Amino acid sequence: QGLADAAGEGGFDPAMIDTDAVAAVAKDFATGNVAEDFPDDVQRLYYGYLNHIVPMSRGGEPLDGGEATKLREFLDRIGLADEEAARVHIAYGKTAYRQRMEIGGGARQTAEQAEERDSALRTFQKIVYLSDSIFGAAKAAYLVPWKRELGLTSSQVEVAKRDTAVSSLRTLLDAALAPVPLPADAPETTPEGKEWDLGMEVPGTAAAWSAVRQQQVASRVPEDVARDLFAEYMNKGLVARAKLAENLMKDRRLKRSANDTATSAHCGATAIKDMLTYCKGLESWASSTEEGAVPEGMSVPTLKSHPSFSSETKTKPLEELYQFMLAESLLMEKKFTDSMESDLADLASLFGLDEETIASITEKQLTVSYKDVLRGQVADGTLDAADSKAQVLAAICSELRFDPNKAAEVHKEIYRTRLSSDLSEKKFLSDADKEDLKRLRILLCVPQNVVDEANMDFCGRIFRDSCQIALRAKVESGMVEEKANVEKVQSQLNLSDKMAYDIFTGAAKQQLMAFVKDIRSKRNMAE
């Protein structure tokens, strides 16, 4: 009783135990060490404190991380040796284990019995885990021999330790979670009028993770468990941010397709940049070289293997986000900058994109952006007014870091598309069409061979049809009308004499071969 009084009201706060009072009790009873001379009494006191720290009635609740430290401090202040304390752990563990066995299991047990059974199991697992944390794994192996005392296997003991460690660290990490912040320029609701699903994350600063790390070390959670759980929670924050960016990207596209010009906010790109900043904060902590600052082998995970983004049956959201970031950045900056290149490299690393995929996405988006800039330069008259169209086009390529050869392919595609569109309905080129094509050729610096190739492909097809019609005419007709029609079509399609000659010659040869084939099929000269 004197020792209990010296330990304070119930002895539930190690910091309040007066070691001088404990020594005075020993002196009053003429003993050098109360714990050695009255082990049963001191063990009974520790048993009560252990029941307070790890109550069987709340076995399902996870540890908060400070239990091992409190128990160790309690033992040191009352002077109880590890060997004597280990007996208390065995007794308490046996009580919890026996309680679980007495409740039983099976299909007939009630929900309340199942809960009590699980609570008893969790209490036992906590004692196994705390024994290792307080005495050290090596010492606990012989001080608290669970395999011999309860007939457990090595795997059962390891599962008990790991389950409790994981649960304890999850509690620490969950306590640090906070909602992912919404970009300041984002709309208040989704396109459907719902609130944004922001997700949760552990703050992405080195200081925040260092604090969690300190608590993990203090609660003696194993390094391998910590490394895996830290990676899981890092991934949780990154996925939440990626999902937010994806939803903002969809919102942006919907407003564009609806011609909503009321908002020009690039909030999707802002969310992606925020995600990169968050990732860099994680990397600054995970790459720390200070001894013990991070678990060995710690690194920031990529999102490529996450189930939300790795399904082959869905669209590829990470690739879409990468292209969206590139498109929005080019739209805001009007050119490809070094900082943009750095951000995109970090984003590709986070997304786990390979070089081939990056090159494909970049070429695709730069082509789109080049067309957009080109369209703007033509619409506002900049290209028309330029003395050197080639210099303007080269400057656009330089600012976008777009391959001039790819730009030439774009020019070719634009010219061919315009020519095909002009001929699609009326089958001829008006004077206005010819002037527009000439202007387009000059603006885009389209080479003559590209123009000739397009003319042969599109105009030549129409001219060839008129030639075949003329060649199928009766011999008695004299070909006057047919010849005039062919010349008219040639003029309407703006074909040179050489092109017309080559096309007509090909059509004539084809007609002659058909005639010869037909003659050879006849049975006699009369036919």
Coordinates of C-alpha atoms in Angstrom, one line a residue:
Q1 CA 0.0 0.0 0.0
G2 CA 2.9 2.3 0.8
L3 CA 4.3 1.7 -2.7
A4 CA 1.0 2.3 -4.3
D5 CA 0.7 5.6 -2.5
A6 CA 4.2 6.5 -3.6
A7 CA 3.2 5.7 -7.2
G8 CA 0.3 8.2 -7.0
E9 CA -3.5 7.8 -7.3
G10 CA -3.8 4.4 -9.0
G11 CA -0.2 4.8 -10.4
F12 CA -1.6 5.6 -13.8
D13 CA 0.9 8.4 -14.7
P14 CA 4.6 7.4 -14.6
A15 CA 5.7 11.0 -14.6
M16 CA 3.9 11.5 -11.3
I17 CA 5.6 8.6 -9.5
D18 CA 7.9 10.1 -6.9
T19 CA 11.1 8.0 -6.9
D20 CA 12.1 9.5 -3.6
A21 CA 8.9 8.3 -2.0
V22 CA 9.5 4.8 -3.4
A23 CA 13.0 4.9 -1.8
A24 CA 11.4 6.1 1.4
V25 CA 9.1 3.1 1.4
A26 CA 12.0 0.8 1.0
K27 CA 13.8 2.5 3.9
D28 CA 10.6 2.3 6.1
F29 CA 10.5 -1.4 5.6
A30 CA 14.2 -1.9 6.0
T31 CA 14.7 -3.2 2.5
G32 CA 17.2 -2.2 -0.1
N33 CA 14.8 -2.7 -3.1
V34 CA 11.1 -3.0 -2.7
A35 CA 10.7 -4.7 -6.1
E36 CA 13.2 -7.4 -5.1
D37 CA 12.0 -8.0 -1.6
F38 CA 8.2 -7.7 -2.4
P39 CA 8.0 -8.9 -6.0
D40 CA 4.5 -10.2 -5.8
D41 CA 3.2 -6.8 -4.6
V42 CA 5.1 -4.8 -7.1
Q43 CA 4.0 -7.2 -9.9
R44 CA 0.4 -6.8 -8.8
L45 CA 0.8 -3.1 -9.0
Y46 CA 2.3 -3.3 -12.5
Y47 CA -0.5 -5.7 -13.6
G48 CA -3.0 -3.1 -12.7
Y49 CA -1.1 -0.5 -14.7
L50 CA -0.8 -2.8 -17.7
N51 CA -4.6 -3.4 -17.5
H52 CA -5.0 0.4 -17.5
I53 CA -2.8 0.9 -20.6
V54 CA -4.1 -2.1 -22.5
P55 CA -7.6 -2.8 -21.2
M56 CA -9.2 -6.1 -22.3
S57 CA -12.5 -4.3 -22.6
R58 CA -11.2 -2.2 -25.4
G59 CA -9.0 -4.7 -27.2
G60 CA -10.3 -3.7 -30.6
E61 CA -9.0 -0.1 -30.3
P62 CA -5.5 0.5 -31.8
L63 CA -2.6 1.6 -29.8
D64 CA -1.9 5.3 -29.8
G65 CA 1.9 4.8 -30.0
G66 CA 2.9 6.0 -26.5
E67 CA 2.1 2.8 -24.6
A68 CA 5.6 1.2 -24.7
T69 CA 7.2 4.4 -23.5
K70 CA 4.8 4.7 -20.6
L71 CA 5.2 1.1 -19.5
R72 CA 9.0 1.4 -19.7
E73 CA 9.0 4.5 -17.6
F74 CA 6.7 2.9 -15.1
L75 CA 9.0 -0.1 -14.7
D76 CA 12.1 2.1 -14.3
R77 CA 10.5 4.3 -11.7
I78 CA 9.2 1.5 -9.4
G79 CA 12.4 -0.5 -10.0
L80 CA 10.8 -3.7 -11.3
A81 CA 13.3 -5.8 -13.3
D82 CA 12.5 -7.0 -16.8
E83 CA 12.5 -10.6 -15.7
E84 CA 9.7 -9.9 -13.1
A85 CA 7.8 -7.6 -15.5
A86 CA 7.9 -10.4 -18.2
R87 CA 6.0 -12.7 -15.8
V88 CA 3.3 -10.0 -15.6
H89 CA 3.1 -9.9 -19.4
I90 CA 2.8 -13.7 -19.6
A91 CA 0.1 -13.7 -17.0
Y92 CA -1.9 -10.9 -18.7
G93 CA -1.4 -12.4 -22.1
K94 CA -2.6 -15.8 -20.9
T95 CA -5.7 -14.3 -19.4
A96 CA -6.6 -12.6 -22.7
Y97 CA -5.8 -15.7 -24.7
R98 CA -7.8 -17.9 -22.3
Q99 CA -10.7 -15.5 -22.4
R100 CA -10.8 -15.8 -26.2
M101 CA -10.7 -19.6 -26.0
E102 CA -13.5 -19.6 -23.4
I103 CA -15.8 -17.5 -25.6
G104 CA -15.4 -20.0 -28.4
G105 CA -16.3 -19.5 -32.0
G106 CA -18.3 -21.1 -34.8
A107 CA -21.5 -20.2 -36.7
R108 CA -23.6 -20.2 -33.5
Q109 CA -21.8 -17.3 -31.8
T110 CA -23.6 -14.0 -31.5
A111 CA -22.3 -10.7 -32.8
E112 CA -21.6 -9.7 -29.2
Q113 CA -19.6 -12.9 -28.6
A114 CA -17.7 -12.4 -31.9
E115 CA -16.8 -8.9 -30.8
E116 CA -15.6 -10.0 -27.4
R117 CA -13.5 -12.8 -28.9
D118 CA -11.9 -10.4 -31.3
S119 CA -11.2 -7.9 -28.5
A120 CA -9.5 -10.6 -26.5
L121 CA -7.4 -11.6 -29.5
R122 CA -6.3 -8.0 -30.1
T123 CA -5.4 -7.5 -26.5
F124 CA -3.2 -10.6 -26.6
Q125 CA -1.6 -9.4 -29.8
K126 CA -0.9 -6.0 -28.2
I127 CA 0.9 -7.7 -25.2
V128 CA 3.1 -9.7 -27.6
Y129 CA 4.0 -6.5 -29.6
L130 CA 4.6 -4.4 -26.4
S131 CA 6.8 -7.1 -24.9
D132 CA 9.1 -6.8 -27.9
S133 CA 9.0 -3.0 -27.8
I134 CA 9.8 -2.8 -24.0
F135 CA 12.3 -5.6 -23.6
G136 CA 13.7 -5.7 -27.1
A137 CA 13.0 -8.5 -29.6
A138 CA 16.1 -10.6 -28.7
K139 CA 15.5 -10.4 -24.9
A140 CA 11.7 -10.9 -25.2
A141 CA 12.3 -14.1 -27.1
Y142 CA 13.5 -15.8 -23.9
L143 CA 11.8 -13.7 -21.3
V144 CA 8.3 -14.1 -22.8
P145 CA 8.4 -17.4 -24.6
W146 CA 4.9 -17.4 -26.1
K147 CA 5.5 -20.5 -28.2
R148 CA 6.3 -22.6 -25.1
E149 CA 3.7 -20.9 -22.8
L150 CA 0.7 -21.1 -25.2
G151 CA 1.8 -23.6 -27.8
L152 CA 1.9 -21.0 -30.6
T153 CA 3.8 -21.2 -33.8
S154 CA 6.5 -18.7 -34.9
S155 CA 4.2 -17.4 -37.6
Q156 CA 1.3 -16.8 -35.2
V157 CA 3.7 -14.7 -32.9
E158 CA 4.9 -12.7 -35.9
V159 CA 1.4 -12.1 -37.2
A160 CA 0.5 -10.8 -33.7
K161 CA 3.4 -8.4 -33.7
R162 CA 2.9 -7.2 -37.3
D163 CA -0.9 -6.7 -37.0
T164 CA -0.5 -4.6 -33.9
A165 CA 2.4 -2.6 -35.4
V166 CA 0.4 -1.9 -38.6
S167 CA -2.7 -0.9 -36.6
S168 CA -0.6 1.4 -34.3
L169 CA 1.1 3.2 -37.2
R170 CA -2.2 3.6 -39.1
T171 CA -3.6 5.4 -36.1
L172 CA -0.6 7.8 -36.2
L173 CA -1.0 8.4 -39.9
D174 CA -4.7 8.7 -39.8
A175 CA -4.4 11.4 -37.2
A176 CA -2.2 13.4 -39.5
L177 CA -4.6 13.2 -42.5
A178 CA -6.1 16.4 -43.8
P179 CA -8.4 17.2 -46.9
V180 CA -6.6 17.8 -50.2
P181 CA -6.9 21.6 -50.8
L182 CA -9.0 22.8 -53.7
P183 CA -7.2 25.3 -56.1
A184 CA -8.2 28.9 -55.4
D185 CA -9.4 29.3 -59.0
A186 CA -11.6 26.1 -59.1
P187 CA -15.4 26.3 -59.4
E188 CA -17.3 25.8 -56.2
T189 CA -19.1 22.6 -57.5
T190 CA -18.6 19.9 -60.1
P191 CA -20.3 20.2 -63.5
E192 CA -23.1 18.1 -62.0
G193 CA -23.6 20.6 -59.2
K194 CA -22.1 18.4 -56.5
E195 CA -19.4 19.1 -54.0
W196 CA -15.8 18.1 -54.9
D197 CA -14.6 14.8 -53.6
L198 CA -11.2 16.1 -52.4
G199 CA -9.8 13.0 -50.7
M200 CA -7.4 12.9 -47.7
E201 CA -3.6 13.1 -47.5
V202 CA -0.8 13.4 -45.0
P203 CA 0.6 16.9 -45.4
G204 CA 3.4 16.8 -48.0
T205 CA 6.1 18.6 -46.1
A206 CA 9.3 17.2 -44.7
A207 CA 8.4 18.6 -41.3
A208 CA 5.0 16.7 -41.2
W209 CA 6.6 13.4 -42.2
S210 CA 9.5 13.9 -39.8
A211 CA 7.0 14.3 -37.0
V212 CA 5.2 11.1 -38.0
R213 CA 8.6 9.4 -38.2
Q214 CA 9.5 10.4 -34.7
Q215 CA 6.3 9.0 -33.3
Q216 CA 6.8 5.8 -35.3
V217 CA 10.3 5.4 -33.8
A218 CA 9.1 6.2 -30.3
S219 CA 6.3 3.6 -30.6
R220 CA 8.9 1.1 -31.8
V221 CA 7.1 0.1 -35.0
P222 CA 9.4 -2.1 -37.1
E223 CA 11.2 -0.4 -40.0
D224 CA 9.8 -2.6 -42.8
V225 CA 6.2 -2.0 -41.5
A226 CA 6.8 1.7 -41.4
R227 CA 8.3 1.8 -44.9
D228 CA 5.4 0.0 -46.4
L229 CA 2.8 2.1 -44.6
F230 CA 4.5 5.3 -45.4
A231 CA 4.5 4.4 -49.1
E232 CA 0.8 3.5 -48.9
Y233 CA -0.1 6.8 -47.3
M234 CA 2.1 8.8 -49.7
N235 CA 0.3 7.0 -52.5
K236 CA -3.1 7.8 -50.9
G237 CA -2.2 11.6 -51.0
L238 CA -0.9 11.4 -54.6
V239 CA -3.9 9.5 -55.8
A240 CA -6.3 11.9 -54.2
R241 CA -4.6 14.8 -55.9
A242 CA -4.4 13.1 -59.2
K243 CA -8.1 12.3 -59.0
L244 CA -8.9 15.9 -58.2
A245 CA -6.8 17.1 -61.2
E246 CA -8.6 14.6 -63.4
N247 CA -12.0 15.8 -62.4
L248 CA -11.0 19.5 -62.8
M249 CA -9.6 18.5 -66.3
K250 CA -13.0 17.0 -67.2
D251 CA -14.7 20.1 -65.9
R252 CA -12.5 22.3 -68.0
R253 CA -13.2 20.3 -71.2
L254 CA -16.9 20.3 -70.6
K255 CA -16.9 24.1 -70.3
R256 CA -14.8 24.4 -73.5
S257 CA -17.2 22.1 -75.4
A258 CA -20.1 24.2 -74.2
N259 CA -18.3 27.4 -75.3
D260 CA -18.4 28.6 -71.7
T261 CA -16.1 31.7 -71.9
A262 CA -17.2 33.0 -68.5
T263 CA -14.2 31.2 -66.8
S264 CA -10.7 31.1 -68.1
A265 CA -9.3 29.5 -65.0
H266 CA -6.6 26.9 -65.6
C267 CA -7.5 25.2 -62.3
G268 CA -6.8 21.7 -63.6
A269 CA -3.2 22.6 -64.4
T270 CA -2.9 24.4 -61.1
A271 CA -4.0 21.2 -59.3
I272 CA -1.3 19.2 -61.2
K273 CA 1.3 21.8 -60.2
D274 CA 0.1 21.5 -56.6
M275 CA 0.5 17.7 -56.9
L276 CA 4.1 18.2 -58.1
T277 CA 4.8 20.5 -55.2
Y278 CA 3.3 17.9 -52.8
C279 CA 5.4 15.2 -54.4
K280 CA 8.6 17.3 -54.1
G281 CA 7.9 17.7 -50.4
L282 CA 7.6 13.9 -50.0
E283 CA 10.9 13.5 -52.0
S284 CA 12.7 16.0 -49.9
W285 CA 12.0 13.9 -46.8
A286 CA 12.3 10.4 -48.4
S287 CA 15.7 11.3 -49.8
S288 CA 17.1 12.6 -46.5
T289 CA 20.7 11.5 -45.9
E290 CA 20.5 12.1 -42.1
E291 CA 21.0 8.9 -40.2
G292 CA 17.7 7.4 -39.0
A293 CA 15.6 10.2 -40.6
V294 CA 13.7 7.8 -42.8
P295 CA 13.2 4.0 -43.0
E296 CA 15.9 2.3 -45.1
G297 CA 14.9 2.0 -48.7
M298 CA 12.2 4.7 -48.5
S299 CA 11.2 6.2 -51.8
V300 CA 8.1 8.1 -53.2
P301 CA 5.9 5.6 -55.1
T302 CA 4.8 6.2 -58.7
L303 CA 1.1 6.2 -59.7
K304 CA 1.5 3.9 -62.7
S305 CA 0.8 0.6 -60.8
H306 CA -2.1 2.0 -58.8
P307 CA -5.4 0.2 -59.6
S308 CA -7.2 3.5 -60.4
F309 CA -4.8 4.2 -63.3
S310 CA -3.5 0.8 -64.4
S311 CA -6.6 -0.8 -65.8
E312 CA -6.2 -1.7 -69.5
T313 CA -10.0 -1.6 -70.1
K314 CA -10.2 2.2 -69.2
T315 CA -8.8 5.3 -70.9
K316 CA -5.3 6.2 -69.7
P317 CA -5.9 9.0 -67.3
L318 CA -2.2 9.5 -66.4
E319 CA -1.4 10.0 -70.1
E320 CA -4.4 12.3 -70.5
L321 CA -3.3 14.4 -67.4
Y322 CA 0.2 14.7 -68.8
Q323 CA -1.1 15.9 -72.2
F324 CA -3.5 18.2 -70.4
M325 CA -0.7 19.7 -68.3
L326 CA 1.3 20.3 -71.5
A327 CA -1.6 21.8 -73.4
E328 CA -2.7 24.2 -70.5
S329 CA 0.9 25.3 -69.9
L330 CA 1.4 26.1 -73.5
L331 CA -1.9 28.0 -73.5
M332 CA -0.8 30.1 -70.5
E333 CA 2.8 30.6 -71.4
K334 CA 2.4 30.9 -75.2
K335 CA 5.7 29.0 -75.5
F336 CA 7.6 26.0 -74.3
T337 CA 9.8 27.1 -71.3
D338 CA 12.6 25.5 -69.3
S339 CA 10.4 25.4 -66.1
M340 CA 7.6 23.7 -68.1
E341 CA 10.1 21.1 -69.3
S342 CA 11.2 20.5 -65.7
D343 CA 7.7 20.2 -64.4
L344 CA 6.8 17.8 -67.2
A345 CA 9.9 15.6 -66.5
D346 CA 8.8 15.4 -62.8
L347 CA 5.3 14.6 -63.8
A348 CA 6.4 11.8 -66.2
S349 CA 8.6 10.4 -63.3
L350 CA 5.6 10.4 -60.9
F351 CA 3.3 8.8 -63.5
G352 CA 5.9 6.2 -64.5
L353 CA 5.6 7.1 -68.2
D354 CA 8.3 5.7 -70.5
E355 CA 10.3 7.7 -73.1
E356 CA 8.3 6.4 -76.0
T357 CA 4.9 7.4 -74.5
I358 CA 6.3 10.8 -73.5
A359 CA 7.5 11.4 -77.1
S360 CA 4.2 10.3 -78.6
I361 CA 2.1 12.5 -76.3
T362 CA 4.4 15.5 -76.7
E363 CA 4.4 15.3 -80.5
K364 CA 0.6 14.9 -80.5
Q365 CA 0.0 17.9 -78.3
L366 CA 2.6 20.1 -79.9
T367 CA 1.0 19.5 -83.2
V368 CA -2.4 20.6 -81.8
S369 CA -0.8 23.6 -80.2
Y370 CA 1.0 24.6 -83.4
K371 CA -2.2 24.5 -85.3
D372 CA -3.9 26.7 -82.7
V373 CA -1.1 29.3 -82.8
L374 CA -1.1 29.1 -86.6
R375 CA -4.8 29.6 -86.8
G376 CA -4.5 32.7 -84.5
Q377 CA -1.7 34.2 -86.6
V378 CA -3.8 33.7 -89.8
A379 CA -7.0 35.0 -88.2
D380 CA -5.5 38.3 -86.8
G381 CA -3.5 39.0 -90.1
T382 CA -0.1 38.6 -88.5
L383 CA 1.1 36.0 -91.1
D384 CA -0.4 38.0 -94.0
A385 CA 1.4 41.2 -93.0
A386 CA 4.8 39.5 -92.4
D387 CA 7.4 40.2 -95.1
S388 CA 8.9 36.7 -94.5
K389 CA 6.3 34.1 -93.8
A390 CA 9.0 31.5 -93.4
Q391 CA 10.6 33.5 -90.5
V392 CA 7.2 33.8 -88.7
L393 CA 6.7 30.0 -89.1
A394 CA 10.2 29.3 -87.9
A395 CA 9.7 31.5 -84.9
I396 CA 6.5 29.6 -83.9
C397 CA 8.4 26.3 -84.1
S398 CA 11.2 27.7 -82.0
E399 CA 9.0 29.0 -79.3
L400 CA 7.0 25.7 -79.1
R401 CA 10.1 23.6 -79.6
F402 CA 8.3 21.9 -82.5
D403 CA 10.2 20.1 -85.2
P404 CA 10.1 22.1 -88.4
N405 CA 9.7 18.9 -90.4
K406 CA 6.6 18.1 -88.4
A407 CA 5.4 21.6 -89.1
A408 CA 5.9 21.1 -92.8
E409 CA 3.7 17.9 -92.5
V410 CA 1.0 20.1 -90.8
H411 CA 1.2 22.6 -93.6
K412 CA 0.8 19.8 -96.1
E413 CA -2.2 18.3 -94.3
I414 CA -3.9 21.8 -94.0
Y415 CA -3.4 22.4 -97.8
R416 CA -4.7 19.0 -98.8
T417 CA -7.7 19.3 -96.4
R418 CA -8.7 22.7 -97.8
L419 CA -8.4 21.4 -101.4
S420 CA -10.4 18.2 -100.6
S421 CA -13.1 20.3 -98.9
D422 CA -13.4 22.7 -101.9
L423 CA -13.9 19.8 -104.3
S424 CA -16.1 17.6 -102.1
E425 CA -19.4 19.0 -103.3
K426 CA -19.1 21.0 -106.5
K427 CA -16.3 19.0 -108.1
F428 CA -14.5 22.1 -109.5
L429 CA -12.6 25.1 -108.2
S430 CA -14.1 28.6 -108.5
D431 CA -11.9 31.6 -109.0
A432 CA -12.3 32.4 -105.3
D433 CA -11.2 28.9 -104.4
K434 CA -8.1 29.2 -106.5
E435 CA -7.2 32.5 -104.9
D436 CA -7.7 31.1 -101.4
L437 CA -5.5 28.1 -102.2
K438 CA -2.8 30.3 -103.6
R439 CA -2.9 32.5 -100.5
L440 CA -2.7 29.5 -98.3
R441 CA 0.2 28.1 -100.2
I442 CA 2.1 31.4 -99.8
L443 CA 1.2 31.7 -96.0
L444 CA 2.3 28.2 -95.2
C445 CA 5.3 28.1 -97.6
V446 CA 3.9 24.9 -99.2
P447 CA 6.4 23.6 -101.8
Q448 CA 5.4 23.1 -105.4
N449 CA 5.8 19.3 -105.3
V450 CA 3.3 19.2 -102.4
V451 CA 0.8 21.2 -104.4
D452 CA 1.3 19.1 -107.5
E453 CA 0.9 15.9 -105.4
A454 CA -2.4 17.2 -103.9
N455 CA -3.6 18.3 -107.3
M456 CA -2.9 14.9 -108.8
D457 CA -4.6 13.1 -105.9
F458 CA -7.8 15.2 -105.7
C459 CA -8.2 17.2 -108.9
G460 CA -6.7 14.4 -110.9
R461 CA -9.4 11.9 -109.8
I462 CA -12.1 14.2 -111.1
F463 CA -10.3 15.0 -114.3
R464 CA -9.7 11.2 -114.9
D465 CA -13.4 10.6 -114.6
S466 CA -14.1 13.2 -117.3
C467 CA -11.4 11.7 -119.6
Q468 CA -12.9 8.2 -119.3
I469 CA -16.4 9.5 -120.1
A470 CA -14.9 11.2 -123.3
L471 CA -13.0 8.1 -124.3
R472 CA -16.2 5.9 -124.0
A473 CA -18.0 8.1 -126.6
K474 CA -19.0 6.6 -130.0
V475 CA -16.5 7.0 -132.8
E476 CA -19.1 8.6 -135.0
S477 CA -19.5 11.5 -132.6
G478 CA -16.3 13.2 -133.8
M479 CA -15.2 13.9 -130.2
V480 CA -15.7 17.6 -130.5
E481 CA -18.1 18.0 -127.6
E482 CA -16.1 15.5 -125.5
K483 CA -12.9 17.3 -126.2
A484 CA -14.4 20.7 -125.2
N485 CA -15.7 19.2 -121.9
V486 CA -12.3 17.7 -121.0
E487 CA -10.6 21.1 -121.6
K488 CA -13.3 22.8 -119.5
V489 CA -12.7 20.4 -116.6
Q490 CA -9.0 20.9 -116.9
S491 CA -9.4 24.7 -116.6
Q492 CA -11.8 24.4 -113.7
L493 CA -9.4 22.2 -111.7
N494 CA -6.4 24.4 -112.4
L495 CA -4.4 21.5 -113.8
S496 CA -1.2 22.2 -115.8
D497 CA -1.0 20.8 -119.4
K498 CA 1.6 18.3 -118.3
M499 CA -0.6 17.0 -115.5
A500 CA -3.6 16.8 -117.8
Y501 CA -1.6 15.1 -120.5
D502 CA -0.3 12.5 -118.0
I503 CA -3.8 11.8 -116.6
F504 CA -5.4 11.6 -120.1
T505 CA -2.6 9.3 -121.3
G506 CA -3.2 7.0 -118.4
A507 CA -6.9 6.9 -119.0
A508 CA -6.4 6.3 -122.7
K509 CA -4.1 3.4 -122.1
Q510 CA -6.6 1.9 -119.6
Q511 CA -9.4 2.3 -122.2
L512 CA -7.2 0.7 -124.9
M513 CA -6.3 -2.3 -122.7
A514 CA -10.0 -2.8 -121.9
F515 CA -10.7 -2.8 -125.7
V516 CA -8.0 -5.3 -126.4
K517 CA -9.2 -7.6 -123.7
D518 CA -12.7 -7.4 -125.0
I519 CA -11.6 -8.2 -128.6
R520 CA -9.6 -11.2 -127.4
S521 CA -12.7 -12.6 -125.8
K522 CA -14.6 -12.7 -129.1
R523 CA -15.0 -16.1 -130.8
N524 CA -14.5 -14.8 -134.4
M525 CA -13.7 -11.6 -136.4
A526 CA -17.4 -11.1 -137.3
E527 CA -18.2 -10.5 -133.6

